[in-house]
C-alpha positions as a Python dict, from the first residue, in 0.01 Angstrom:
ca = {
    (1, 'M'): (0, 0, 0),
    (2, 'G'): (-51, 307, -214),
    (3, 'T'): (172, 384, -507),
    (4, 'V'): (320, 692, -341),
    (5, 'K'): (413, 499, -26),
    (6, 'K'): (555, 219, -240),
    (7, 'E'): (774, 462, -434),
    (8, 'I'): (899, 626, -115),
    (9, 'F'): (974, 283, 32),
    (10, 'I'): (1173, 190, -280),
    (11, 'G'): (1372, 513, -236),
    (12, 'V'): (1443, 425, 127),
    (13, 'L'): (1560, 75, 32),
    (14, 'V'): (1785, 206, -244),
    (15, 'A'): (1936, 463, -7),
    (16, 'V'): (2003, 200, 261),
    (17, 'F'): (2165, -25, 1),
    (18, 'A'): (2375, 266, -131),
    (19, 'T'): (2488, 351, 222),
    (20, 'L'): (2584, -9, 295),
    (21, 'A'): (2768, -27, -37),
    (22, 'G'): (2948, 299, 44),
    (23, 'C'): (3052, 164, 382),
    (24, 'Y'): (3180, -158, 228),
    (25, 'L'): (3370, 28, -45),
    (26, 'Y'): (3533, 256, 210),
    (27, 'V'): (3636, -26, 440),
    (28, 'E'): (3753, -253, 161),
    (29, 'Y'): (3930, -19, -81),
    (30, 'F'): (4029, 300, 103),
    (31, 'S'): (4172, 145, 415),
    (32, 'N'): (4541, 63, 446),
    (33, 'V'): (4479, -256, 645),
    (34, 'G'): (4258, -559, 586),
    (35, 'F'): (3881, -571, 617),
    (36, 'N'): (3864, -729, 963),
    (37, 'E'): (4142, -507, 1097),
    (38, 'T'): (3960, -199, 970),
    (39, 'L'): (3640, -305, 1141),
    (40, 'Q'): (3837, -358, 1463),
    (41, 'L'): (3995, -11, 1431),
    (42, 'I'): (3651, 143, 1378),
    (43, 'E'): (3522, -31, 1690),
    (44, 'D'): (3828, 55, 1900),
    (45, 'G'): (3832, 419, 1790),
    (46, 'D'): (3453, 456, 1819),
    (47, 'L'): (3442, 588, 1463),
    (48, 'Y'): (3092, 471, 1372),
    (49, 'G'): (2959, 820, 1308),
    (50, 'K'): (3244, 918, 1080),
    (51, 'I'): (3223, 600, 875),
    (52, 'L'): (2845, 634, 850),
    (53, 'S'): (2871, 990, 723),
    (54, 'I'): (3130, 893, 461),
    (55, 'A'): (2921, 592, 362),
    (56, 'A'): (2619, 814, 294),
    (57, 'I'): (2793, 996, 7),
    (58, 'P'): (2654, 756, -261),
    (59, 'N'): (2305, 871, -158),
    (60, 'L'): (2381, 1201, -330),
    (61, 'F'): (2428, 1027, -663),
    (62, 'V'): (2117, 813, -615),
    (63, 'F'): (1916, 1125, -526),
    (64, 'L'): (2036, 1310, -834),
    (65, 'I'): (1953, 1014, -1060),
    (66, 'F'): (1600, 995, -921),
    (67, 'I'): (1554, 1371, -965),
    (68, 'K'): (1683, 1357, -1323),
    (69, 'K'): (1444, 1071, -1404),
    (70, 'K'): (1160, 1271, -1246),
    (71, 'Q'): (1098, 1004, -982),
    (72, 'D'): (1030, 1254, -707),
    (73, 'N'): (876, 1014, -456),
    (74, 'R'): (1177, 783, -470),
    (75, 'A'): (1399, 1090, -425),
    (76, 'K'): (1192, 1175, -115),
    (77, 'G'): (1270, 832, 27),
    (78, 'V'): (1642, 882, -35),
    (79, 'L'): (1626, 1226, 126),
    (80, 'M'): (1440, 1093, 431),
    (81, 'T'): (1699, 817, 475),
    (82, 'T'): (1986, 1063, 438),
    (83, 'I'): (1835, 1291, 701),
    (84, 'F'): (1795, 991, 932),
    (85, 'I'): (2161, 901, 875),
    (86, 'A'): (2264, 1260, 949),
    (87, 'L'): (2068, 1258, 1276),
    (88, 'T'): (2218, 921, 1369),
    (89, 'T'): (2565, 1059, 1300),
    (90, 'L'): (2490, 1361, 1517),
    (91, 'I'): (2373, 1139, 1802),
    (92, 'L'): (2679, 911, 1770),
    (93, 'K'): (2907, 1214, 1783),
    (94, 'F'): (2777, 1327, 2120),
    (95, 'I'): (2733, 990, 2290),
}
């Protein structure tokens, strides 16, 4: 695997981890009910797209850190993942 592809892959992995962390933080700390009840409310209300879009906010900070450190290929991976999340959110909204 080339170094450019490796750097982009690292950016994708960091973005996925940041999104999962954002989702966990939202469900755990910003919900008025418990963790399992929140997951049940998300499932019952079909709120996957909304939660996913909120959970992607930490990607902005990761992207800015990579840009500031001049790690452009990792920032590309974060950007690609964020675009994929945005398209997934769009699809979930209309299905």
